[in-house]
Amino acid sequence: MSPQIDEKLETMYQEVLKRNPGEVEFHQAVAEVLESLNPVISKHPEYLERKIIERICEPERQIIFRVPWQDDNGQVHINRGFRVEFNSALGPYKGGLRFHPSVYLGIIKFLGFEQIFKNSLTGMPIGGGKGGSDFDPKGKSDDEIMRFCQSFMTELYRHLGEHTDVPAGDIGVGGREIGYMFGQYKRITNRWEAGVLTGKGLKWGGSLVRPEATGYGATFFINEALKVRKESFAGKTCLVSGSGNVAIYTVEKIHQLGGKCIACSDSNGVIVHEKGLDVELIKQLKEVERRRIKDYADYHKDAKYIANGNIWDIPCQVAMPSATQNEINGKDAKTLVKNGCIAVGEGANMPTTPEGIKVFLDAKIAYGPGKAANAGGVATSALEMQQNAQRDSWSFDFTEKKLEGIMVGIHQLCHDTAEEYGAPGNYVVGANIAGFIKVADAMVAHGLV
Ligand code: NDP
């Protein structure tokens, strides 16, 4: 960790390394939070006395299970399922499920740990958790996806409940997968319990704006950060990595706010369209036809596909990483800053390496870390839970206004907390401290549990 880190925090960090060997993404997420907490522990000796930091770094419960399923040819496959119920100080565990071959315990723990502070920042009564599987949904038929989801839920259901643990989507898990999992949960429990999963279809308990929420929310956050600098999206050239759920709605909202996104990507390559991306085409290719982003170039002859390209080499003023963890390294960050980038908003979780974050902070650009900037997704999941509890469904405009209000509030909280703790403009410090204090105070109030 950094040389300025307090000795007590360094000892706690070393303990995390020892207790969680090989989980490098989890170590990275913990280091990033602990580095911000020096000024907090000197003001709050009770946190040290009650061992709040050590407790926050240890999940309340970790569930690992076998997921057997059969493909369309009758072949049997075995995957591993995870649910890490990290912290319930503020509410039931809440956080998405990721299906991707890179998933292992360290990825789920980093995501679950981040989720604790993100959920706290939303101001809503939700704790932190995350789950998923090393199952690779790419190239699978609908029936295979359904069989996998059913097998996954056949174990997971016993740990869930609207007051206990409420999963949602993440990489590889969207409306289709949530549907299959909800169906299996309902079948096993004989309960139509809408509040047990979020990201549901609109006709059966879902919320308008949930699909758009993470991308729209990240864009609202950066819009606020730009306003602080007397800037706006209008006329700005933007890059959005990925071409999944978060990326698509980030592009859409940037365009609505007057910016121009000229590139997006997937794990195989980059699409560059200087005229501005055609978001309706991306929706059709990715959401409806489930194709690769490469195919975009078949429809727009003036767009270019760069196989294995690095999107961050393209000059822009605003960058919104919306694919996966550690996709911007120190070198990419330097390139972005050199090319005139003035704002980075993280739609993805932990997309910037520690070296990259340092470059952004040293350059004093507006850098919105994921746990603040992408909190709109989970906040709208909480709005979905509210509607489910009231047996109600709100209009698009009403829900979007609520989302915008929440993101404006999160931005303000991070901004003001950073100032209060002597780091004006540093949203990393603001988000970590503001997110942490609320959880820590609740843990102190709940006693040693
Ligand atoms: P999707 O599965 O819809 O899309 C993921 C996109 O990222 C795809 O374009 C995918 O390309 C690309 N991608 C994934 N893994 C890699 C990789 N290892 N290398 C390069 N590209 C990759 O997921 P989401 O849009 O839901 O999630 C994107 C990010 O946003 C994740 O970090 C997630 O944790 C975060 N997030 C999502 C929220 C949500 O509400 N969905 C909420 C908050 C954060 P390919 O198809 O080639 O794999």
Tab-separated table of C-alpha atoms and ligand atoms in Angstrom:
chain	number	residue	atom	x	y	z
A	1	MET	CA	0.000	0.000	0.000
A	2	SER	CA	1.006	3.667	-0.122
A	3	PRO	CA	3.781	4.978	2.162
A	4	GLN	CA	1.343	7.354	3.900
A	5	ILE	CA	-0.766	4.527	5.207
A	6	ASP	CA	-1.223	4.366	8.969
A	7	GLU	CA	0.695	1.546	10.630
A	8	LYS	CA	-2.460	0.041	12.168
A	9	LEU	CA	-4.178	-0.057	8.781
A	10	GLU	CA	-1.074	-1.600	7.219
A	11	THR	CA	-1.171	-4.389	9.824
A	12	MET	CA	-4.850	-5.004	9.027
A	13	TYR	CA	-4.047	-5.105	5.318
A	14	GLN	CA	-1.240	-7.626	5.857
A	15	GLU	CA	-3.719	-9.780	7.765
A	16	VAL	CA	-6.152	-9.616	4.801
A	17	LEU	CA	-3.338	-10.780	2.477
A	18	LYS	CA	-2.530	-13.666	4.815
A	19	ARG	CA	-6.132	-14.779	5.297
A	20	ASN	CA	-7.072	-14.578	1.599
A	21	PRO	CA	-4.084	-15.908	-0.355
A	22	GLY	CA	-4.083	-15.514	-4.126
A	23	GLU	CA	-7.204	-13.327	-4.266
A	24	VAL	CA	-5.455	-10.424	-5.965
A	25	GLU	CA	-8.566	-8.483	-7.033
A	26	PHE	CA	-9.896	-8.653	-3.484
A	27	HIS	CA	-6.544	-7.407	-2.125
A	28	GLN	CA	-6.652	-4.515	-4.603
A	29	ALA	CA	-10.191	-3.504	-3.594
A	30	VAL	CA	-9.332	-3.620	0.124
A	31	ALA	CA	-6.109	-1.612	-0.334
A	32	GLU	CA	-7.978	1.095	-2.218
A	33	VAL	CA	-10.468	1.555	0.622
A	34	LEU	CA	-7.972	1.312	3.500
A	35	GLU	CA	-5.725	3.931	1.868
A	36	SER	CA	-8.546	6.441	2.273
A	37	LEU	CA	-9.288	5.695	5.914
A	38	ASN	CA	-6.315	7.282	7.758
A	39	PRO	CA	-8.192	10.449	8.726
A	40	VAL	CA	-11.254	8.451	9.743
A	41	ILE	CA	-9.600	6.178	12.274
A	42	SER	CA	-7.858	9.088	13.990
A	43	LYS	CA	-11.268	10.739	14.494
A	44	HIS	CA	-13.075	7.540	15.521
A	45	PRO	CA	-11.100	5.428	18.024
A	46	GLU	CA	-14.254	3.363	18.589
A	47	TYR	CA	-13.845	1.808	15.135
A	48	LEU	CA	-10.440	0.438	16.174
A	49	GLU	CA	-11.693	-0.724	19.556
A	50	ARG	CA	-14.606	-2.604	17.982
A	51	LYS	CA	-12.344	-3.969	15.214
A	52	ILE	CA	-14.697	-2.605	12.559
A	53	ILE	CA	-12.158	-2.706	9.735
A	54	GLU	CA	-11.105	-6.289	10.426
A	55	ARG	CA	-14.784	-7.278	10.566
A	56	ILE	CA	-15.690	-5.396	7.391
A	57	CYS	CA	-12.922	-7.241	5.508
A	58	GLU	CA	-14.280	-10.646	6.539
A	59	PRO	CA	-17.477	-11.722	4.739
A	60	GLU	CA	-20.350	-12.672	7.021
A	61	ARG	CA	-20.904	-15.817	4.959
A	62	GLN	CA	-19.367	-17.418	1.843
A	63	ILE	CA	-21.251	-20.062	-0.080
A	64	ILE	CA	-19.524	-22.191	-2.749
A	65	PHE	CA	-21.431	-24.910	-4.551
A	66	ARG	CA	-21.438	-27.358	-7.424
A	67	VAL	CA	-23.606	-26.548	-10.463
A	68	PRO	CA	-24.088	-29.600	-12.702
A	69	TRP	CA	-25.972	-29.156	-15.993
A	70	GLN	CA	-26.441	-30.850	-19.357
A	71	ASP	CA	-25.819	-29.297	-22.767
A	72	ASP	CA	-28.036	-29.812	-25.818
A	73	ASN	CA	-26.088	-32.953	-26.760
A	74	GLY	CA	-26.660	-34.535	-23.378
A	75	GLN	CA	-23.066	-33.926	-22.210
A	76	VAL	CA	-22.707	-33.247	-18.488
A	77	HIS	CA	-20.811	-30.146	-17.317
A	78	ILE	CA	-19.826	-29.039	-13.830
A	79	ASN	CA	-19.419	-25.397	-12.893
A	80	ARG	CA	-18.809	-23.700	-9.575
A	81	GLY	CA	-21.320	-21.315	-8.023
A	82	PHE	CA	-20.587	-18.591	-5.463
A	83	ARG	CA	-22.507	-16.246	-3.232
A	84	VAL	CA	-20.574	-14.048	-0.825
A	85	GLU	CA	-22.854	-12.426	1.745
A	86	PHE	CA	-20.458	-9.735	2.802
A	87	ASN	CA	-22.166	-7.290	5.098
A	88	SER	CA	-25.751	-6.851	6.294
A	89	ALA	CA	-25.291	-3.827	8.593
A	90	LEU	CA	-27.533	-1.619	6.438
A	91	GLY	CA	-29.999	-4.118	5.002
A	92	PRO	CA	-30.359	-7.469	3.241
A	93	TYR	CA	-27.359	-8.521	1.152
A	94	LYS	CA	-27.712	-6.954	-2.285
A	95	GLY	CA	-25.504	-7.297	-5.342
A	96	GLY	CA	-25.417	-8.948	-8.742
A	97	LEU	CA	-24.541	-12.362	-10.125
A	98	ARG	CA	-21.722	-12.641	-12.675
A	99	PHE	CA	-21.436	-15.519	-15.150
A	100	HIS	CA	-17.993	-15.413	-16.767
A	101	PRO	CA	-15.194	-17.986	-17.102
A	102	SER	CA	-12.805	-15.742	-15.142
A	103	VAL	CA	-14.983	-15.915	-12.003
A	104	TYR	CA	-13.388	-17.352	-8.853
A	105	LEU	CA	-13.716	-16.503	-5.180
A	106	GLY	CA	-11.313	-13.514	-5.370
A	107	ILE	CA	-13.421	-11.791	-8.065
A	108	ILE	CA	-16.672	-12.309	-6.165
A	109	LYS	CA	-15.069	-11.044	-2.949
A	110	PHE	CA	-13.726	-7.887	-4.584
A	111	LEU	CA	-17.144	-7.181	-6.068
A	112	GLY	CA	-18.931	-7.950	-2.786
A	113	PHE	CA	-16.545	-5.744	-0.813
A	114	GLU	CA	-17.028	-2.787	-3.184
A	115	GLN	CA	-20.754	-3.363	-3.050
A	116	ILE	CA	-20.887	-2.700	0.719
A	117	PHE	CA	-19.708	0.906	0.288
A	118	LYS	CA	-21.569	1.494	-2.966
A	119	ASN	CA	-24.850	0.431	-1.422
A	120	SER	CA	-24.168	2.603	1.596
A	121	LEU	CA	-23.623	5.633	-0.679
A	122	THR	CA	-27.058	5.197	-2.237
A	123	GLY	CA	-28.629	6.011	1.159
A	124	MET	CA	-30.925	3.007	0.762
A	125	PRO	CA	-31.377	0.130	3.217
A	126	ILE	CA	-29.244	-2.474	1.442
A	127	GLY	CA	-26.239	-4.481	2.583
A	128	GLY	CA	-23.480	-5.833	0.336
A	129	GLY	CA	-23.138	-9.175	-1.428
A	130	LYS	CA	-22.177	-10.637	-4.787
A	131	GLY	CA	-22.255	-13.991	-6.521
A	132	GLY	CA	-21.870	-15.816	-9.764
A	133	SER	CA	-20.255	-18.706	-11.542
A	134	ASP	CA	-17.355	-19.598	-13.820
A	135	PHE	CA	-19.994	-20.675	-16.376
A	136	ASP	CA	-19.413	-19.100	-19.813
A	137	PRO	CA	-22.749	-18.088	-21.383
A	138	LYS	CA	-21.123	-17.240	-24.747
A	139	GLY	CA	-22.270	-19.519	-27.539
A	140	LYS	CA	-24.821	-21.371	-25.380
A	141	SER	CA	-28.371	-21.978	-26.596
A	142	ASP	CA	-31.382	-20.571	-24.720
A	143	ASP	CA	-32.161	-24.046	-23.399
A	144	GLU	CA	-28.626	-24.509	-22.093
A	145	ILE	CA	-28.781	-21.133	-20.356
A	146	MET	CA	-32.112	-22.136	-18.816
A	147	ARG	CA	-30.832	-25.485	-17.566
A	148	PHE	CA	-27.764	-23.845	-16.072
A	149	CYS	CA	-29.824	-21.113	-14.351
A	150	GLN	CA	-32.215	-23.696	-12.943
A	151	SER	CA	-29.386	-25.810	-11.542
A	152	PHE	CA	-27.684	-22.704	-10.106
A	153	MET	CA	-30.894	-21.603	-8.370
A	154	THR	CA	-31.640	-25.110	-7.082
A	155	GLU	CA	-28.785	-24.594	-4.622
A	156	LEU	CA	-28.852	-20.819	-4.227
A	157	TYR	CA	-32.546	-20.465	-3.380
A	158	ARG	CA	-32.110	-21.623	0.240
A	159	HIS	CA	-29.864	-18.626	0.951
A	160	LEU	CA	-32.147	-15.986	-0.588
A	161	GLY	CA	-35.225	-14.053	0.481
A	162	GLU	CA	-36.542	-10.516	0.171
A	163	HIS	CA	-35.335	-9.730	3.704
A	164	THR	CA	-32.195	-11.873	3.501
A	165	ASP	CA	-30.336	-11.717	0.211
A	166	VAL	CA	-31.519	-10.213	-3.084
A	167	PRO	CA	-29.335	-10.852	-6.172
A	168	ALA	CA	-29.479	-9.012	-9.524
A	169	GLY	CA	-27.549	-9.155	-12.817
A	170	ASP	CA	-23.936	-8.372	-13.708
A	171	ILE	CA	-21.641	-9.532	-16.522
A	172	GLY	CA	-23.343	-12.402	-18.377
A	173	VAL	CA	-26.568	-12.104	-16.375
A	174	GLY	CA	-29.397	-9.985	-17.803
A	175	GLY	CA	-33.183	-10.160	-18.024
A	176	ARG	CA	-33.241	-13.629	-19.619
A	177	GLU	CA	-31.136	-15.245	-16.875
A	178	ILE	CA	-33.011	-13.438	-14.075
A	179	GLY	CA	-36.245	-14.789	-15.613
A	180	TYR	CA	-35.051	-18.411	-15.548
A	181	MET	CA	-33.739	-18.044	-11.999
A	182	PHE	CA	-36.948	-16.399	-10.791
A	183	GLY	CA	-39.003	-19.207	-12.354
A	184	GLN	CA	-36.964	-21.867	-10.574
A	185	TYR	CA	-37.075	-19.986	-7.233
A	186	LYS	CA	-40.864	-19.748	-7.513
A	187	ARG	CA	-41.172	-23.419	-8.376
A	188	ILE	CA	-39.024	-24.648	-5.482
A	189	THR	CA	-40.401	-22.344	-2.789
A	190	ASN	CA	-44.000	-22.157	-4.004
A	191	ARG	CA	-43.821	-18.410	-3.364
A	192	TRP	CA	-44.304	-15.556	-5.840
A	193	GLU	CA	-41.788	-13.395	-4.020
A	194	ALA	CA	-41.022	-10.473	-6.307
A	195	GLY	CA	-38.547	-8.898	-3.896
A	196	VAL	CA	-36.127	-11.835	-4.045
A	197	LEU	CA	-34.455	-10.843	-7.329
A	198	THR	CA	-34.132	-7.539	-9.164
A	199	GLY	CA	-33.743	-6.882	-12.863
A	200	LYS	CA	-37.009	-8.738	-13.477
A	201	GLY	CA	-39.027	-8.404	-16.679
A	202	LEU	CA	-41.468	-5.505	-16.824
A	203	LYS	CA	-44.504	-7.748	-17.063
A	204	TRP	CA	-43.681	-9.656	-13.895
A	205	GLY	CA	-42.433	-7.272	-11.244
A	206	GLY	CA	-39.559	-5.452	-12.906
A	207	SER	CA	-38.981	-1.707	-12.829
A	208	LEU	CA	-38.798	0.694	-15.711
A	209	VAL	CA	-35.323	2.259	-15.994
A	210	ARG	CA	-33.559	-0.736	-14.342
A	211	PRO	CA	-31.896	-1.809	-17.616
A	212	GLU	CA	-30.798	1.782	-18.255
A	213	ALA	CA	-29.916	2.601	-14.654
A	214	THR	CA	-26.193	1.863	-14.350
A	215	GLY	CA	-25.226	3.589	-17.599
A	216	TYR	CA	-27.587	6.515	-17.121
A	217	GLY	CA	-26.482	6.855	-13.503
A	218	ALA	CA	-22.762	6.919	-14.346
A	219	THR	CA	-23.439	9.603	-16.935
A	220	PHE	CA	-25.466	11.666	-14.431
A	221	PHE	CA	-22.579	11.403	-11.961
A	222	ILE	CA	-19.998	12.647	-14.469
A	223	ASN	CA	-22.399	15.353	-15.617
A	224	GLU	CA	-22.368	16.684	-12.034
A	225	ALA	CA	-18.562	16.434	-11.855
A	226	LEU	CA	-18.348	18.376	-15.125
A	227	LYS	CA	-20.707	21.049	-13.768
A	228	VAL	CA	-18.351	21.605	-10.800
A	229	ARG	CA	-15.721	22.447	-13.421
A	230	LYS	CA	-18.129	24.679	-15.345
A	231	GLU	CA	-18.185	22.081	-18.109
A	232	SER	CA	-20.842	19.830	-19.650
A	233	PHE	CA	-21.175	16.876	-22.017
A	234	ALA	CA	-22.246	19.159	-24.856
A	235	GLY	CA	-19.908	18.731	-27.811
A	236	LYS	CA	-17.517	16.400	-25.949
A	237	THR	CA	-15.980	13.400	-27.699
A	238	CYS	CA	-16.412	10.314	-25.526
A	239	LEU	CA	-15.268	6.686	-25.358
A	240	VAL	CA	-17.299	3.905	-23.742
A	241	SER	CA	-15.631	0.498	-23.406
A	242	GLY	CA	-17.705	-2.684	-23.562
A	243	SER	CA	-20.938	-3.119	-25.490
A	244	GLY	CA	-23.082	-4.764	-22.831
A	245	ASN	CA	-25.811	-3.451	-20.589
A	246	VAL	CA	-23.836	-0.678	-18.905
A	247	ALA	CA	-22.052	0.466	-22.060
A	248	ILE	CA	-25.199	0.705	-24.187
A	249	TYR	CA	-27.088	2.983	-21.807
A	250	THR	CA	-24.026	5.080	-21.078
A	251	VAL	CA	-23.754	5.820	-24.797
A	252	GLU	CA	-27.473	6.582	-24.973
A	253	LYS	CA	-27.448	9.062	-22.076
A	254	ILE	CA	-24.244	10.776	-23.244
A	255	HIS	CA	-25.916	11.372	-26.608
A	256	GLN	CA	-29.052	12.719	-24.897
A	257	LEU	CA	-26.838	15.169	-22.981
A	258	GLY	CA	-25.200	16.409	-26.179
A	259	GLY	CA	-21.939	14.424	-26.130
A	260	LYS	CA	-20.686	12.214	-28.950
A	261	CYS	CA	-19.485	8.655	-28.320
A	262	ILE	CA	-17.177	7.577	-31.079
A	263	ALA	CA	-16.095	4.121	-29.889
A	264	CYS	CA	-17.126	1.063	-27.911
A	265	SER	CA	-15.709	-2.468	-27.696
A	266	ASP	CA	-15.884	-6.072	-26.536
A	267	SER	CA	-13.197	-8.531	-25.516
A	268	ASN	CA	-12.248	-9.093	-29.174
A	269	GLY	CA	-11.951	-5.570	-30.535
A	270	VAL	CA	-13.022	-1.947	-30.891
A	271	ILE	CA	-15.588	-0.237	-33.114
A	272	VAL	CA	-14.771	3.355	-34.066
A	273	HIS	CA	-17.448	5.505	-35.666
A	274	GLU	CA	-16.334	9.131	-35.841
A	275	LYS	CA	-19.826	10.321	-36.752
A	276	GLY	CA	-21.113	9.045	-33.403
A	277	LEU	CA	-22.233	5.522	-32.443
A	278	ASP	CA	-25.623	4.284	-33.612
A	279	VAL	CA	-26.998	3.143	-30.275
A	280	GLU	CA	-30.176	1.608	-31.712
A	281	LEU	CA	-28.049	-0.662	-33.895
A	282	ILE	CA	-25.929	-1.700	-30.893
A	283	LYS	CA	-29.114	-2.564	-28.968
A	284	GLN	CA	-30.374	-4.653	-31.873
A	285	LEU	CA	-27.055	-6.494	-32.303
A	286	LYS	CA	-26.336	-7.082	-28.619
A	287	GLU	CA	-29.683	-7.234	-26.834
A	288	VAL	CA	-31.885	-8.797	-29.480
A	289	GLU	CA	-29.620	-10.819	-31.761
A	290	ARG	CA	-26.824	-11.504	-29.216
A	291	ARG	CA	-24.083	-10.903	-31.794
A	292	ARG	CA	-20.539	-9.503	-31.541
A	293	ILE	CA	-19.752	-5.796	-31.826
A	294	LYS	CA	-17.601	-6.513	-34.893
A	295	ASP	CA	-20.826	-6.882	-36.920
A	296	TYR	CA	-21.574	-3.156	-36.412
A	297	ALA	CA	-19.183	-2.374	-39.278
A	298	ASP	CA	-21.381	-4.392	-41.673
A	299	TYR	CA	-24.129	-1.799	-41.235
A	300	HIS	CA	-22.070	1.414	-41.270
A	301	LYS	CA	-19.444	1.508	-43.963
A	302	ASP	CA	-17.816	4.596	-42.414
A	303	ALA	CA	-17.228	2.720	-39.113
A	304	LYS	CA	-14.071	0.737	-38.559
A	305	TYR	CA	-13.417	-2.393	-36.533
A	306	ILE	CA	-10.001	-2.792	-34.914
A	307	ALA	CA	-9.428	-6.403	-33.877
A	308	ASN	CA	-7.618	-6.546	-30.502
A	309	GLY	CA	-7.497	-2.750	-30.482
A	310	ASN	CA	-7.009	-0.646	-27.370
A	311	ILE	CA	-9.906	1.799	-27.075
A	312	TRP	CA	-7.950	4.065	-24.702
A	313	ASP	CA	-5.504	4.980	-27.495
A	314	ILE	CA	-8.286	7.005	-29.165
A	315	PRO	CA	-8.260	10.709	-28.213
A	316	CYS	CA	-11.305	11.781	-26.171
A	317	GLN	CA	-12.427	14.284	-23.568
A	318	VAL	CA	-14.533	11.900	-21.483
A	319	ALA	CA	-13.844	8.186	-20.941
A	320	MET	CA	-16.402	5.817	-19.441
A	321	PRO	CA	-14.904	2.329	-18.850
A	322	SER	CA	-17.924	-0.004	-18.810
A	323	ALA	CA	-16.562	-3.514	-19.448
A	324	THR	CA	-14.566	-5.130	-16.664
A	325	GLN	CA	-11.961	-4.811	-13.888
A	326	ASN	CA	-8.433	-3.501	-14.554
A	327	GLU	CA	-9.134	-2.510	-18.154
A	328	ILE	CA	-7.254	0.829	-17.786
A	329	ASN	CA	-3.643	0.470	-16.657
A	330	GLY	CA	-1.115	3.195	-15.817
A	331	LYS	CA	-0.022	3.509	-19.442
A	332	ASP	CA	-3.603	3.805	-20.733
A	333	ALA	CA	-4.331	6.447	-18.095
A	334	LYS	CA	-1.292	8.468	-19.168
A	335	THR	CA	-2.392	8.218	-22.809
A	336	LEU	CA	-5.890	9.420	-21.934
A	337	VAL	CA	-4.586	12.413	-19.962
A	338	LYS	CA	-2.038	13.278	-22.645
A	339	ASN	CA	-4.795	13.195	-25.285
A	340	GLY	CA	-6.863	15.758	-23.368
A	341	CYS	CA	-9.268	13.621	-21.333
A	342	ILE	CA	-10.813	15.737	-18.558
A	343	ALA	CA	-13.196	13.201	-16.972
A	344	VAL	CA	-13.338	9.451	-16.343
A	345	GLY	CA	-16.538	7.835	-15.046
A	346	GLU	CA	-16.430	4.186	-14.100
A	347	GLY	CA	-19.528	2.270	-15.183
A	348	ALA	CA	-17.610	-0.959	-14.568
A	349	ASN	CA	-16.368	-2.122	-11.180
A	350	MET	CA	-12.682	-1.357	-10.493
A	351	PRO	CA	-11.825	-0.850	-14.192
A	352	THR	CA	-8.742	1.236	-13.371
A	353	THR	CA	-5.585	-0.242	-11.826
A	354	PRO	CA	-4.027	1.520	-8.793
A	355	GLU	CA	-1.323	2.979	-11.103
A	356	GLY	CA	-4.034	4.331	-13.419
A	357	ILE	CA	-5.959	5.880	-10.526
A	358	LYS	CA	-2.804	7.651	-9.383
A	359	VAL	CA	-2.324	9.138	-12.865
A	360	PHE	CA	-5.914	10.487	-12.882
A	361	LEU	CA	-5.669	11.901	-9.364
A	362	ASP	CA	-2.264	13.502	-9.995
A	363	ALA	CA	-3.600	15.062	-13.206
A	364	LYS	CA	-6.598	16.359	-11.171
A	365	ILE	CA	-9.098	15.323	-13.809
A	366	ALA	CA	-12.672	14.517	-12.707
A	367	TYR	CA	-12.352	10.848	-11.787
A	368	GLY	CA	-15.543	9.095	-10.623
A	369	PRO	CA	-14.687	5.702	-9.082
A	370	GLY	CA	-17.074	2.810	-9.766
A	371	LYS	CA	-18.428	2.489	-6.268
A	372	ALA	CA	-19.883	5.988	-6.598
A	373	ALA	CA	-20.361	6.437	-10.348
A	374	ASN	CA	-22.050	3.100	-11.069
A	375	ALA	CA	-24.256	3.014	-7.959
A	376	GLY	CA	-27.313	3.935	-10.053
A	377	GLY	CA	-27.841	0.272	-10.978
A	378	VAL	CA	-28.186	-0.987	-7.453
A	379	ALA	CA	-30.088	2.144	-6.405
A	380	THR	CA	-32.696	1.408	-9.072
A	381	SER	CA	-32.773	-2.215	-7.928
A	382	ALA	CA	-33.729	-0.829	-4.525
A	383	LEU	CA	-36.436	1.235	-6.259
A	384	GLU	CA	-37.651	-2.001	-7.867
A	385	MET	CA	-37.844	-3.545	-4.376
A	386	GLN	CA	-39.836	-0.518	-3.181
A	387	GLN	CA	-42.323	-0.919	-6.027
A	388	ASN	CA	-42.598	-4.662	-5.329
A	389	ALA	CA	-43.293	-3.996	-1.640
A	390	GLN	CA	-46.005	-1.468	-2.557
A	391	ARG	CA	-47.420	-3.695	-5.341
A	392	ASP	CA	-46.933	-0.661	-7.548
A	393	SER	CA	-45.135	0.283	-10.746
A	394	TRP	CA	-43.881	3.751	-11.493
A	395	SER	CA	-43.612	5.558	-14.826
A	396	PHE	CA	-40.335	5.847	-16.728
A	397	ASP	CA	-40.030	9.599	-16.153
A	398	PHE	CA	-40.788	9.370	-12.449
A	399	THR	CA	-38.251	6.560	-11.952
A	400	GLU	CA	-35.577	8.255	-14.037
A	401	LYS	CA	-36.015	11.476	-12.043
A	402	LYS	CA	-35.548	9.468	-8.842
A	403	LEU	CA	-32.387	7.895	-10.264
A	404	GLU	CA	-31.044	11.288	-11.281
A	405	GLY	CA	-31.788	12.687	-7.813
A	406	ILE	CA	-29.941	9.780	-6.213
A	407	MET	CA	-26.877	10.255	-8.455
A	408	VAL	CA	-26.811	14.010	-7.833
A	409	GLY	CA	-26.969	13.203	-4.104
A	410	ILE	CA	-24.140	10.645	-4.308
A	411	HIS	CA	-21.983	13.099	-6.220
A	412	GLN	CA	-22.634	15.824	-3.639
A	413	LEU	CA	-21.906	13.478	-0.735
A	414	CYS	CA	-18.584	12.330	-2.246
A	415	HIS	CA	-17.651	15.894	-3.179
A	416	ASP	CA	-18.430	17.311	0.282
A	417	THR	CA	-16.830	14.412	2.176
A	418	ALA	CA	-13.618	14.803	0.153
A	419	GLU	CA	-13.525	18.505	1.090
A	420	GLU	CA	-14.278	17.794	4.733
A	421	TYR	CA	-11.385	15.335	4.936
A	422	GLY	CA	-8.875	17.636	3.222
A	423	ALA	CA	-8.883	16.097	-0.270
A	424	PRO	CA	-11.010	18.457	-2.398
A	425	GLY	CA	-11.926	17.045	-5.806
A	426	ASN	CA	-10.844	13.512	-4.837
A	427	TYR	CA	-13.975	11.366	-5.282
A	428	VAL	CA	-12.053	8.219	-4.270
A	429	VAL	CA	-11.488	9.571	-0.787
A	430	GLY	CA	-15.008	11.028	-0.673
A	431	ALA	CA	-16.708	7.784	-1.726
A	432	ASN	CA	-14.646	5.504	0.500
A	433	ILE	CA	-15.031	7.617	3.628
A	434	ALA	CA	-18.716	8.456	3.188
A	435	GLY	CA	-19.568	4.840	2.316
A	436	PHE	CA	-17.510	3.438	5.174
A	437	ILE	CA	-18.729	5.673	8.019
A	438	LYS	CA	-22.376	4.765	7.600
A	439	VAL	CA	-21.661	1.042	7.639
A	440	ALA	CA	-19.193	1.361	10.525
A	441	ASP	CA	-21.670	3.313	12.671
A	442	ALA	CA	-24.367	0.715	12.038
A	443	MET	CA	-21.943	-2.065	12.987
A	444	VAL	CA	-21.007	-0.292	16.220
A	445	ALA	CA	-24.723	0.133	17.015
A	446	HIS	CA	-25.447	-3.558	16.389
A	447	GLY	CA	-22.832	-4.756	18.876
A	448	LEU	CA	-20.411	-7.596	18.309
A	449	VAL	CA	-22.221	-9.640	15.666
B	1	NDP	P1	-22.537	-7.349	-19.839
B	1	NDP	O1	-22.293	-8.802	-19.722
B	1	NDP	O2	-23.855	-6.841	-20.303
B	1	NDP	O3	-21.428	-6.686	-20.780
B	1	NDP	C1	-20.074	-6.802	-20.480
B	1	NDP	C2	-19.283	-6.143	-21.597
B	1	NDP	O4	-17.934	-6.040	-21.176
B	1	NDP	C3	-19.281	-6.941	-22.876
B	1	NDP	O5	-19.156	-6.075	-23.971
B	1	NDP	C4	-18.035	-7.796	-22.710
B	1	NDP	O6	-17.459	-8.228	-23.947
B	1	NDP	C5	-17.096	-6.846	-22.014
B	1	NDP	N1	-16.161	-7.641	-21.194
B	1	NDP	C6	-16.480	-8.457	-20.166
B	1	NDP	N2	-15.381	-9.057	-19.689
B	1	NDP	C7	-14.370	-8.597	-20.437
B	1	NDP	C8	-12.988	-8.843	-20.416
B	1	NDP	N3	-12.433	-9.694	-19.544
B	1	NDP	N4	-12.233	-8.167	-21.325
B	1	NDP	C9	-12.793	-7.294	-22.201
B	1	NDP	N5	-14.116	-7.031	-22.250
B	1	NDP	C10	-14.881	-7.676	-21.389
B	1	NDP	O7	-22.178	-6.767	-18.384
B	1	NDP	P2	-22.580	-5.357	-17.744
B	1	NDP	O8	-22.653	-4.316	-18.788
B	1	NDP	O9	-23.738	-5.599	-16.859
B	1	NDP	O10	-21.337	-5.083	-16.783
B	1	NDP	C11	-20.194	-4.329	-17.193
B	1	NDP	C12	-19.451	-3.824	-15.973
B	1	NDP	O11	-20.324	-2.986	-15.210
B	1	NDP	C13	-18.953	-4.888	-14.999
B	1	NDP	O12	-17.745	-4.445	-14.410
B	1	NDP	C14	-20.045	-4.911	-13.938
B	1	NDP	O13	-19.570	-5.415	-12.695
B	1	NDP	C15	-20.359	-3.433	-13.850
B	1	NDP	N6	-21.658	-3.096	-13.261
B	1	NDP	C16	-22.831	-3.571	-13.812
B	1	NDP	C17	-24.040	-3.226	-13.257
B	1	NDP	C18	-25.326	-3.611	-13.884
B	1	NDP	O14	-26.363	-3.095	-13.452
B	1	NDP	N7	-25.346	-4.470	-14.889
B	1	NDP	C19	-24.104	-2.409	-12.024
B	1	NDP	C20	-22.840	-1.880	-11.588
B	1	NDP	C21	-21.669	-2.244	-12.191
B	1	NDP	P3	-17.520	-9.780	-24.345
B	1	NDP	O15	-18.918	-10.008	-24.821
B	1	NDP	O16	-16.495	-9.906	-25.409
B	1	NDP	O17	-17.171	-10.564	-23.113
